Coordinates of C-alpha atoms in Angstrom, one line a residue:
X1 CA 91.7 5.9 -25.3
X2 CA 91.4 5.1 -29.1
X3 CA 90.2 2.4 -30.8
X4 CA 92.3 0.3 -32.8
X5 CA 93.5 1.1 -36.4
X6 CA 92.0 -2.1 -38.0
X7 CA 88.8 -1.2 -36.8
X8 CA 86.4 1.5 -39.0
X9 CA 83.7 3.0 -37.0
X10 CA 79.9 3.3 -37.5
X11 CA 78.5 6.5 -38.8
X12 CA 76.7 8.2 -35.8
X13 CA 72.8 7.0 -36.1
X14 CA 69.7 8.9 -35.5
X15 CA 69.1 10.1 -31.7
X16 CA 67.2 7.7 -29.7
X17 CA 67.1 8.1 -25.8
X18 CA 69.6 6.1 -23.9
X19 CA 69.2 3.2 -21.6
X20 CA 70.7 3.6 -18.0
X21 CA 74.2 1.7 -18.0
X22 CA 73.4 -2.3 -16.7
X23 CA 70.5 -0.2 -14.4
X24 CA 72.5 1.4 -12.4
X25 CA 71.0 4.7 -12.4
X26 CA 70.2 6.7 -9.3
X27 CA 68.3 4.4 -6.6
X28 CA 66.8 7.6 -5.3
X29 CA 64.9 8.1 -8.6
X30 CA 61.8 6.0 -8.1
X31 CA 62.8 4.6 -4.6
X32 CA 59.6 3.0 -2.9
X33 CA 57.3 4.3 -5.6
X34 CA 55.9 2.7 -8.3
X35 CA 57.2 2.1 -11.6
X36 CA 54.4 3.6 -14.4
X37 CA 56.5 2.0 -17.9
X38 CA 57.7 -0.5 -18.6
X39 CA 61.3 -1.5 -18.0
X40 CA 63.4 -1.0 -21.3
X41 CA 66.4 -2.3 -20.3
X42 CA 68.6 -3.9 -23.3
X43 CA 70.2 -7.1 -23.9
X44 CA 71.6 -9.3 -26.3
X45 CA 68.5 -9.8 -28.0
X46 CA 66.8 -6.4 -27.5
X47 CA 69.2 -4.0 -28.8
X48 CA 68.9 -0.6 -27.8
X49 CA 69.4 2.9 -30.4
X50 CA 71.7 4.8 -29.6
X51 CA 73.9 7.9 -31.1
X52 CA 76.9 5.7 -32.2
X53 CA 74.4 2.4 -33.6
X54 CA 72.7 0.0 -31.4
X55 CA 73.5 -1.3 -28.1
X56 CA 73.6 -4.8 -26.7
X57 CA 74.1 -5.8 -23.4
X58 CA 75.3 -9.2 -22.9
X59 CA 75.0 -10.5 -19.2
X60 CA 77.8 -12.3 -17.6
X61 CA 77.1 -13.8 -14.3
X62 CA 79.6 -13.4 -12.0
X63 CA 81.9 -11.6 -14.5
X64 CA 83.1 -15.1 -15.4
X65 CA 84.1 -16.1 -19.3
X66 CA 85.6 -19.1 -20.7
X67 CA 88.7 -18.0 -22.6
X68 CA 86.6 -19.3 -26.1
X69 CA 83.7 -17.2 -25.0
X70 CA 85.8 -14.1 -24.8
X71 CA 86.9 -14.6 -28.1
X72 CA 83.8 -14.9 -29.7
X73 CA 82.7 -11.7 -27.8
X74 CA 85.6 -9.9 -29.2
X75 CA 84.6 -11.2 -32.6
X76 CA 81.1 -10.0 -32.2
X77 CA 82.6 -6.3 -31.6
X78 CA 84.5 -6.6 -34.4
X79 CA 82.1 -7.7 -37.3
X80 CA 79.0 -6.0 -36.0
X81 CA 80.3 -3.0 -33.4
X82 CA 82.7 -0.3 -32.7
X83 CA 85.5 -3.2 -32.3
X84 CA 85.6 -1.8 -28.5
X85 CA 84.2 -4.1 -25.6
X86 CA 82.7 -2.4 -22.8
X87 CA 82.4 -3.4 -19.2
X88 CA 79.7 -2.1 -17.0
X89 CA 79.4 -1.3 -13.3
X90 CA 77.7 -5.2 -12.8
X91 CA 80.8 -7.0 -14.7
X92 CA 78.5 -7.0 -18.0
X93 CA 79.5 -6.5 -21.3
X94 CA 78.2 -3.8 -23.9
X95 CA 78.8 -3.8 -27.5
X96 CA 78.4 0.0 -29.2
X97 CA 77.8 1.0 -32.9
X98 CA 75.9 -2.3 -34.0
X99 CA 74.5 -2.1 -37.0
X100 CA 70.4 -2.1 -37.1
X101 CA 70.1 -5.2 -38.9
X102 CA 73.4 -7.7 -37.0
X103 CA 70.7 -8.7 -34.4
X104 CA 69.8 -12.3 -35.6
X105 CA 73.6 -12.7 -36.9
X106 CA 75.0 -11.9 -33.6
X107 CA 72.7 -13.7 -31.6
X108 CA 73.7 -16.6 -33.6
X109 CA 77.3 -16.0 -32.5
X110 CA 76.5 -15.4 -29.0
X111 CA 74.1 -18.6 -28.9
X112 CA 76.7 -20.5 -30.1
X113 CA 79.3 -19.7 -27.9
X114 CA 77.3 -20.5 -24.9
X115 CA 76.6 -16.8 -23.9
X116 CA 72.4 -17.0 -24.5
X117 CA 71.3 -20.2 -22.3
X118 CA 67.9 -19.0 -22.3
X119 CA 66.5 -16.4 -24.7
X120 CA 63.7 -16.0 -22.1
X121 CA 66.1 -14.6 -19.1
X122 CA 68.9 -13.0 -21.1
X123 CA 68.0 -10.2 -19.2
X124 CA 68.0 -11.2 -15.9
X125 CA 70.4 -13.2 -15.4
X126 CA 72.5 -10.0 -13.4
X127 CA 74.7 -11.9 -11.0
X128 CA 77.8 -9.9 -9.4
X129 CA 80.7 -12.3 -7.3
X130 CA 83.2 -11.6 -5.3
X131 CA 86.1 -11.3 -8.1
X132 CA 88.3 -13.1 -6.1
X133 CA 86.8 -16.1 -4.6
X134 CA 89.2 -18.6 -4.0
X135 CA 92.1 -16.8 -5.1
X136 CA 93.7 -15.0 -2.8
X137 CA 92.5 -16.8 0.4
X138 CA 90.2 -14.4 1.8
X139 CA 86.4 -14.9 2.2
X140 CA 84.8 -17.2 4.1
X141 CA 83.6 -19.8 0.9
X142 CA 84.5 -20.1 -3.0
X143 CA 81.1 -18.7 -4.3
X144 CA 81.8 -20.8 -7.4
X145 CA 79.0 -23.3 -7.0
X146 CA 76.6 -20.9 -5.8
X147 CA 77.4 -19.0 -8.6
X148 CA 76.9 -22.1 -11.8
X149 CA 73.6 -23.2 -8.8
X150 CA 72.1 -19.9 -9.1
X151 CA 71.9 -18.9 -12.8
X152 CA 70.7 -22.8 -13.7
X153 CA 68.1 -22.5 -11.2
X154 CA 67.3 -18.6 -12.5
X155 CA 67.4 -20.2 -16.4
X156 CA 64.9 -22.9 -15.4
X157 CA 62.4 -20.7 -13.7
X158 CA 59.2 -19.6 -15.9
X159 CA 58.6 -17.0 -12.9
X160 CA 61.8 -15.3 -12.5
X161 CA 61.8 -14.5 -16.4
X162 CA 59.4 -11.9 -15.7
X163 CA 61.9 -9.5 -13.4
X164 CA 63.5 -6.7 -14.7
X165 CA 66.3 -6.2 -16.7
X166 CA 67.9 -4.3 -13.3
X167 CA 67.1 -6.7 -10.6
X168 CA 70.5 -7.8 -9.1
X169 CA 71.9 -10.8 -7.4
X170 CA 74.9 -10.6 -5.2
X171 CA 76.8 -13.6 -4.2
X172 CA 79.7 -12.2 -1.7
X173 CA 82.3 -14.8 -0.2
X174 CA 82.4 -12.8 3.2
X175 CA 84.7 -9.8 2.2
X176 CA 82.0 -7.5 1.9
X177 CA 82.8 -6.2 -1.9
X178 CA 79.7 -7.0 -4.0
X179 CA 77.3 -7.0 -1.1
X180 CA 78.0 -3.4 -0.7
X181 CA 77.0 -2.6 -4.5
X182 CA 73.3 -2.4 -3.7
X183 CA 71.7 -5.7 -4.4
X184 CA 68.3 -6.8 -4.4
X185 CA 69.1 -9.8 -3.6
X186 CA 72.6 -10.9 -1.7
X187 CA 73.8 -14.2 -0.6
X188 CA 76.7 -13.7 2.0
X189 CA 79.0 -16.5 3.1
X190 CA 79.5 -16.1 7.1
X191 CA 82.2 -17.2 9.2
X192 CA 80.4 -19.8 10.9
X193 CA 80.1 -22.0 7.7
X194 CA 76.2 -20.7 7.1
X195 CA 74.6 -18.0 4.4
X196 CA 72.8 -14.6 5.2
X197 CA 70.3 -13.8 2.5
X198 CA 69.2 -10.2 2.3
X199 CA 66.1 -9.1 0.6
X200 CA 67.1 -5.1 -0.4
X201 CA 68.1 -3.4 2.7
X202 CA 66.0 -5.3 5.4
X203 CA 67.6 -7.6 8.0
X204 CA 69.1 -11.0 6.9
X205 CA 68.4 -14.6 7.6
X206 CA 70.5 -17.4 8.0
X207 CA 70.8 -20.4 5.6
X208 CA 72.6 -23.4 4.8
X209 CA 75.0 -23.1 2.2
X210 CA 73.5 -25.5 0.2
X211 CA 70.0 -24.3 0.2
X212 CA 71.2 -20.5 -0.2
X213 CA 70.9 -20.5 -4.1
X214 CA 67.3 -21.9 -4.3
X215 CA 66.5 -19.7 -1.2
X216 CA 68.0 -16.7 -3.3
X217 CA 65.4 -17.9 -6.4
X218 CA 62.6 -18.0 -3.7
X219 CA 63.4 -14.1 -2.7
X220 CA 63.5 -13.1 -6.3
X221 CA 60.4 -15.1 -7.6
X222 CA 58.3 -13.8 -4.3
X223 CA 59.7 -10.2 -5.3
X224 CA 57.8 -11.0 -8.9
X225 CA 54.6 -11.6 -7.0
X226 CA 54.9 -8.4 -4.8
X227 CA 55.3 -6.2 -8.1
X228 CA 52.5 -7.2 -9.7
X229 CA 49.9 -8.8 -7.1
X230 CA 47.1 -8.6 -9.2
X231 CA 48.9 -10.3 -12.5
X232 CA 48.9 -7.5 -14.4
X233 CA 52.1 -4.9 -15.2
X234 CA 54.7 -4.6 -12.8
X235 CA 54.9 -1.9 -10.4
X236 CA 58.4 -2.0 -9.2
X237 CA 61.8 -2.8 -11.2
X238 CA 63.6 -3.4 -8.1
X239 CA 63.0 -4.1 -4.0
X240 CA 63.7 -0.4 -3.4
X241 CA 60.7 0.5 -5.8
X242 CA 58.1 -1.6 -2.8
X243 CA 56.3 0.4 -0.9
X244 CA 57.5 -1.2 2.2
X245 CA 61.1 -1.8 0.1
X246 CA 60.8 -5.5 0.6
X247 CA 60.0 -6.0 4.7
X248 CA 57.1 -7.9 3.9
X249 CA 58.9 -9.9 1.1
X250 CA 61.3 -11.0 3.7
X251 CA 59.2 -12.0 6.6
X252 CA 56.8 -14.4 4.4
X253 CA 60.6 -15.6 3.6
X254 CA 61.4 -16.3 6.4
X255 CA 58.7 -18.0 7.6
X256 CA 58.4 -20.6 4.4
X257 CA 62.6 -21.2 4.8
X258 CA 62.0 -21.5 8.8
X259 CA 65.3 -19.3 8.8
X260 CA 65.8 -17.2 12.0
X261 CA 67.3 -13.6 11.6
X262 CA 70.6 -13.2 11.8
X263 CA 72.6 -11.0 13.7
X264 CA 73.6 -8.4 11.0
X265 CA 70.6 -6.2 11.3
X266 CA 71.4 -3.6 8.3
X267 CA 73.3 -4.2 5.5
X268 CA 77.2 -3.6 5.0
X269 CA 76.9 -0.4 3.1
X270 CA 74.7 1.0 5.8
X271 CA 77.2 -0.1 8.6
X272 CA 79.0 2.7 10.8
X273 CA 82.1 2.9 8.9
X274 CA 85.1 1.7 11.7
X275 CA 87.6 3.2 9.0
X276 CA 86.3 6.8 9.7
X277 CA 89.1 8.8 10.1
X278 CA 91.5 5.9 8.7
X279 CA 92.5 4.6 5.2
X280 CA 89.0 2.9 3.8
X281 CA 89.2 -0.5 2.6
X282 CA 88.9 -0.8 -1.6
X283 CA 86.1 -2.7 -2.1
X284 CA 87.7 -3.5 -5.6
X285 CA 90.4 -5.7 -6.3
X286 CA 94.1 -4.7 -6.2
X287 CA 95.5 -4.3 -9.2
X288 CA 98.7 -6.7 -10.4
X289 CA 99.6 -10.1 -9.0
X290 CA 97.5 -11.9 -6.3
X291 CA 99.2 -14.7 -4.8
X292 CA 97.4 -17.0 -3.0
X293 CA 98.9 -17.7 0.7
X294 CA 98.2 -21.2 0.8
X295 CA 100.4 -22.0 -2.3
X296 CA 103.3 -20.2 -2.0
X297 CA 105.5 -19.8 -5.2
X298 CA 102.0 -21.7 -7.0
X299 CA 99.9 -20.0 -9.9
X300 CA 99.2 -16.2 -9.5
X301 CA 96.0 -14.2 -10.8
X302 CA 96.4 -10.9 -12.2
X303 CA 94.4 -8.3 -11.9
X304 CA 94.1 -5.3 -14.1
X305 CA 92.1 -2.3 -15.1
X306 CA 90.1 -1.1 -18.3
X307 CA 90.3 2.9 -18.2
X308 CA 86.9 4.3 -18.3
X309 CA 85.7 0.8 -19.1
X310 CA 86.7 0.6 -22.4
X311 CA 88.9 -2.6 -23.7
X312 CA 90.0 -2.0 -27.5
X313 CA 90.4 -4.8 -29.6
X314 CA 94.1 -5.1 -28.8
X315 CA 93.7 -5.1 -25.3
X316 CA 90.8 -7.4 -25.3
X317 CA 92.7 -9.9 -27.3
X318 CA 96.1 -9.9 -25.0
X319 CA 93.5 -10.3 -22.1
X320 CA 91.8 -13.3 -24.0
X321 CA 95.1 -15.0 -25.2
X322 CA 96.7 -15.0 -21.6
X323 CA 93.4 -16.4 -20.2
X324 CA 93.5 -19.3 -23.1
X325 CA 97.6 -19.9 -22.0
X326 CA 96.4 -20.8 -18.5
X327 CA 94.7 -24.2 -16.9
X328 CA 91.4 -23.2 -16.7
X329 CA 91.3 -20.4 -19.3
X330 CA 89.0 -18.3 -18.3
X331 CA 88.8 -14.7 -17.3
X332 CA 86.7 -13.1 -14.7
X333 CA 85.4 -9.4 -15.2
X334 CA 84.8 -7.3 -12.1
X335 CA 82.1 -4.8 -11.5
X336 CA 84.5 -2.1 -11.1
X337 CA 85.0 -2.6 -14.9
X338 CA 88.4 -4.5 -14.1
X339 CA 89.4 -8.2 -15.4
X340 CA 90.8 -10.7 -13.3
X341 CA 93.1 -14.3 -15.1
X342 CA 93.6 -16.8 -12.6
X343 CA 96.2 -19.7 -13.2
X344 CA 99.0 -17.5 -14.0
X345 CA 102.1 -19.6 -13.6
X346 CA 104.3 -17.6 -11.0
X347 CA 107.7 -17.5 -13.3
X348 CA 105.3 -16.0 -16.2
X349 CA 104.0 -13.3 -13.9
X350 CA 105.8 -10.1 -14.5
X351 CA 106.7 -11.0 -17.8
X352 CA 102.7 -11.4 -18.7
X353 CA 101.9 -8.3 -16.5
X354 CA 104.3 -6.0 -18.5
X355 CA 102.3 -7.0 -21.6
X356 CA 99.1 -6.2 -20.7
X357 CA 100.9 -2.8 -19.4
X358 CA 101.8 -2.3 -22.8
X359 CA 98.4 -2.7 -24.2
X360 CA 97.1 -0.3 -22.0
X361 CA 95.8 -2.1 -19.4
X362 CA 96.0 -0.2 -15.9
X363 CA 98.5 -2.7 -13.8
X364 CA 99.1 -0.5 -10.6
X365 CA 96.8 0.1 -8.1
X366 CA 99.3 3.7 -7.9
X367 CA 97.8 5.0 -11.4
X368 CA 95.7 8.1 -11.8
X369 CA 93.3 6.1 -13.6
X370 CA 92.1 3.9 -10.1
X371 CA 88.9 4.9 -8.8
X372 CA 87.5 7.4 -12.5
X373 CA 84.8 5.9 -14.2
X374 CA 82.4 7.7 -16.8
X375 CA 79.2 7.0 -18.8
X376 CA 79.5 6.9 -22.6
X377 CA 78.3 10.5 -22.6
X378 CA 78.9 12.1 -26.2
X379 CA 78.7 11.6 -29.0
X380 CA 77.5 7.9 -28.4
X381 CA 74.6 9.2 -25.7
X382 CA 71.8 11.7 -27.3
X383 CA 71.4 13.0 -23.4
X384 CA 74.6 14.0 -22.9
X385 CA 75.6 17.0 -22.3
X386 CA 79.7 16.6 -22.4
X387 CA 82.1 14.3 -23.8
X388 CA 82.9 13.2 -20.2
X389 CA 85.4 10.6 -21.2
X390 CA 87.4 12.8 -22.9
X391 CA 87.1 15.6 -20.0
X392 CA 87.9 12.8 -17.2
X393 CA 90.9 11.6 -19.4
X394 CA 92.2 15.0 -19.4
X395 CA 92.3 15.2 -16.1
X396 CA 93.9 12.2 -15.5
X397 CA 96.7 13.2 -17.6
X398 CA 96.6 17.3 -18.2
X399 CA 97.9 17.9 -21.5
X400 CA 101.3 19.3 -21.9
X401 CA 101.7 22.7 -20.2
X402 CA 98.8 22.3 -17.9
X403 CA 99.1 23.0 -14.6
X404 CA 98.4 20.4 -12.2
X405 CA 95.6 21.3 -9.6
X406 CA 97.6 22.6 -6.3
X407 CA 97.7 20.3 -3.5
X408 CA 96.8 21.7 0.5
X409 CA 99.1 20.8 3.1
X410 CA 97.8 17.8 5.5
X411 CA 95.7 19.5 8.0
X412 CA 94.4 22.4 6.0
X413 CA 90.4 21.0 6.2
X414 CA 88.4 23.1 7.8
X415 CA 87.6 21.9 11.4
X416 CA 85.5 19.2 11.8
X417 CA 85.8 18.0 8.5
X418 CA 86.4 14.0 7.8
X419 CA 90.3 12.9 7.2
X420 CA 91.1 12.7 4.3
X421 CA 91.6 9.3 2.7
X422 CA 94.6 7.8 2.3
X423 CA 93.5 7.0 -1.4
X424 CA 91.5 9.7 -3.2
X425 CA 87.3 8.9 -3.9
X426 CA 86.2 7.4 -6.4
X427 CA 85.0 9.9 -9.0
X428 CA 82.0 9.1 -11.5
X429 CA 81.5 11.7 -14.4
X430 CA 78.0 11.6 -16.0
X431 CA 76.8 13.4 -18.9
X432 CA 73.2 14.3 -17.8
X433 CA 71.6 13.6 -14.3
X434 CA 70.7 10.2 -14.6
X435 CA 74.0 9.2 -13.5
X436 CA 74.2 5.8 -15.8
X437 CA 76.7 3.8 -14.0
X438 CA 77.8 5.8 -11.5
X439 CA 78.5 4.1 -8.0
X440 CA 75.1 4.5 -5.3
X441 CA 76.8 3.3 -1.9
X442 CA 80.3 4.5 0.1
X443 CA 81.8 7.6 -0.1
X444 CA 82.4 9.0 -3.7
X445 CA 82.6 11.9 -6.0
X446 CA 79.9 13.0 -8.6
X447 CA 80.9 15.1 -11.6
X448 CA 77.4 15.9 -13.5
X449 CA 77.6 17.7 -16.9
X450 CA 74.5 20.5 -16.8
X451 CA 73.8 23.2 -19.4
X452 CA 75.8 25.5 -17.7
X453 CA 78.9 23.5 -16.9
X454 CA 79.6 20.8 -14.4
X455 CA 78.7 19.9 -11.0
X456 CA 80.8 18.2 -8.6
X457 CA 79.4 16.3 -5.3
X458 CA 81.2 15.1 -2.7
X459 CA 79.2 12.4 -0.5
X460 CA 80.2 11.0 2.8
X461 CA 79.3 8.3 4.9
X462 CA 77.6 10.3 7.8
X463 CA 77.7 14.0 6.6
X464 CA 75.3 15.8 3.9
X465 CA 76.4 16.1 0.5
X466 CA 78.3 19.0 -0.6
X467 CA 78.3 20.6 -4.0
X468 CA 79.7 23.4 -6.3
X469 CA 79.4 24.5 -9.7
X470 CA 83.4 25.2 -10.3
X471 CA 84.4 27.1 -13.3
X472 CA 86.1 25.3 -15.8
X473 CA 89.4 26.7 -15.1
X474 CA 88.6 25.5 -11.3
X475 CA 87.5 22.2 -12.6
X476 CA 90.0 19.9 -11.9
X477 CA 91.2 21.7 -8.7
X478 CA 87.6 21.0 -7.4
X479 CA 87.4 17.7 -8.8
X480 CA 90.9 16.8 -6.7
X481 CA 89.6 18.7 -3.5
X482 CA 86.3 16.3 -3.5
X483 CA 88.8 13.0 -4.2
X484 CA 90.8 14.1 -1.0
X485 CA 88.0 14.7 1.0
X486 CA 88.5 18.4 1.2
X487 CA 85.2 20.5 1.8
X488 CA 84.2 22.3 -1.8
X489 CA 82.3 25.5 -2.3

């Protein structure tokens, strides 16, 4: 996907080691030990080097932008960037190819459009929600409030400034999708009109929905303590870097909230999976119109998809200018590096669909591009070892004349394999072994550039990973194999 004519880009800069996308690098790296650096994370105001210019990471909670505010993030890519806006695996924003010295400018631009509350927790405020809360009648609560609640109380807290660029809040309306994404903390609407909060992976305990969002502040603030308990450095980014991985954090929890355990003893992604052998629910939004059962023939939202992440200045602008056409004009941004506009009037639908189409936005939850996601890799990433985007694009669309990877009949596993899915895996390519971005939970597909070619993993929920080091004329054969679910040697 290019970027857009009107746009010049940056010569590359000097090679500075990259920062793990929105800290989502491999939770087995680290997990229960401690941390010995500190965390480097970027933001808006730290700006990190990188191949293609500096990197800023600008956190939106929830995913969720006034239409102005996209605009003015748009403009900052322009003036200072690549002209590109990229969305991370936590519904961020990164800007690529900043000049060294736009720091002060852009953070002027930023401040003023109401991205930069606090300078002090610019960082931290890393707070995924259910994309579509309230909009398509599922879930058990609109996690709106706890949402605006949460990052007020996170802004106000001298305490909470000190976590970690990665530390993540999860506020999921019942439906399971953003609880599943790993959190350190997640507040989870239930169907009896109360909240579970979850502490990493330990057991949860039952709230009141109004006292969930301070009760989530609690957990992360008492995580603070735990990671340094003698006031010095930190010893752990996240709750899976404790030594115990948070089961102490959550008893003294629960005994200063008097909130009894609830009945979910493990954690959605770590549930038997009931759809073993079936088609696997999508924890990410369908793509196109979502109607709302409640109001038939009443507003729509679309949903759509940024290939590989990447919005270009066109397509960020027909995004932003249908979410300033509708009621509430704003846009919500999905961890799964999608955009959701709510308010679309129903007669408008199709009409406004077709034109994000055009732009190059992914409309249908049918296209190749569903479920591929990629790190920067090169040139922007000195660690790379491949220009993954480019090799996942190709293989989402061979180029003329080559041959599409052959398909087995149904049945064709060897015995005793999983079904396949009616849907092929998620795939996540990576340039180097730190797997920036990729997905940690579900079952899934790695494809990991090494010095002598690529590697391809297929995990499943239940069954050991399996890997192969295809050659590159068995590449994309492999890399469907692993999407179907077939074994791979």
């Amino acid at each position: 996907m290019s970027t857009a004519p009107d746009q010049p880009r940056r010569p590359p800069r000097p090679a500075a080691e990259a920062c793990p996308a929105d800290g989502n690098a491999q939770v087995r790296e680290g997990a229960g030990q401690p941390r010995n650096r500190a965390d480097a994370c970027p933001g808006a105001l730290r700006l990190h080097p990188a191949d293609d210019g500096a990197l800023a990471r600008v956190r939106i909670p929830g995913g969720v932008l006034t239409a102005a505010q996209a605009e003015r993030l748009g403009e900052a890519a322009r003036r200072f960037g690549d002209g590109d806006v990229h969305l991370t695996s936590r519904g961020n924003v990164q800007l690529r190819g900043l000049g060294a010295a736009c720091g002060a400018d852009m953070a002027q631009l930023l401040g003023a459009a109401g991205l930069l509350p606090s300078a002090a927790h610019e960082r931290v405020r890393n707070i995924v929600a259910s994309p579509l809360s309230g909009l398509d009648g599922r879930g058990h609560l609109d996690v709106g409030e706890w949402l605006r609640a949460l990052d007020g109380l996170l802004c106000g807290s001298g305490t909470a400034a000190a976590l970690s660029g990665r530390f993540l809040f999860a506020l999921d309306d019942g439906r399971g999708d953003v609880a599943a994404l790993a959190p350190d903390v997640t507040l989870r609407a239930a169907p009896d009109g109360t909240a579970l909060l979850r502490v990493g992976r330990n057991p949860a305990l039952r709230l009141s929905v109004a006292d969930a969002p301070r009760a989530a502040l609690l957990a992360a603030e008492a995580f603070v303590t735990s990671a340094a308990p003698d006031g010095g450095e930190p010893t752990a980014w996240r709750v899976a870097d404790l030594p115990d991985r948070g089961a102490a954090l959550t008893a003294a929890l629960a005994d200063r909230l008097t909130a009894p355990p609830a009945t979910e003893p493990t954690p959605p992604s770590a549930s038997p999976d009931p759809t073993r052998g079936k088609a696997a629910p999508s924890a990410s939004p369908a793509l196109g119109p979502i109607p709302h059962p409640a109001t038939p023939g009443g507003p729509l939202a679309l949903s759509v998809l940024a290939p590989l992440g990447r919005l270009t200045p066109t397509q960020w602008r027909a995004l932003t200018a249908l979410a300033a056409r509708t009621p509430a004009a704003h846009l919500r941004l999905t961890p799964w590096r999608g955009a959701v506009v709510p308010g679309v009037p129903a007669d408008r639908a199709q009409e406004e669909l077709a034109a994000l189409a055009a732009a190059g936005l992914v409309t249908d939850t049918a296209s190749p591009w569903v479920g591929v996601s990629a790190c920067a890799g090169r040139p922007g990433c000195a660690k790379s070892l491949a220009d993954v985007r480019a090799d996942a694009a190709a293989l989402v669309h061979p180029a003329p004349g080559d041959s599409e990877p052959a398909r087995p009949a149904p049945g064709s596993g060897e015995p005793g394999d999983a079904p396949a899915p009616a849907r092929p895996l998620p795939v996540h390519w990576s340039g180097c072994s730190r797997g920036c971005g990729r997905p940690r939970t579900g079952d899934r597909v790695d494809v990991v550039a090494t010095s002598g070619g690529y590697r391809v993993d297929l995990f499943r929920t239940g069954a050991p990973p399996r890997g192969a080091h295809p050659r590159p004329s068995d590449l994309a054969a492999t890399v469907a194999a692993a999407r179907r679910g077939a074994p791979i040697e």
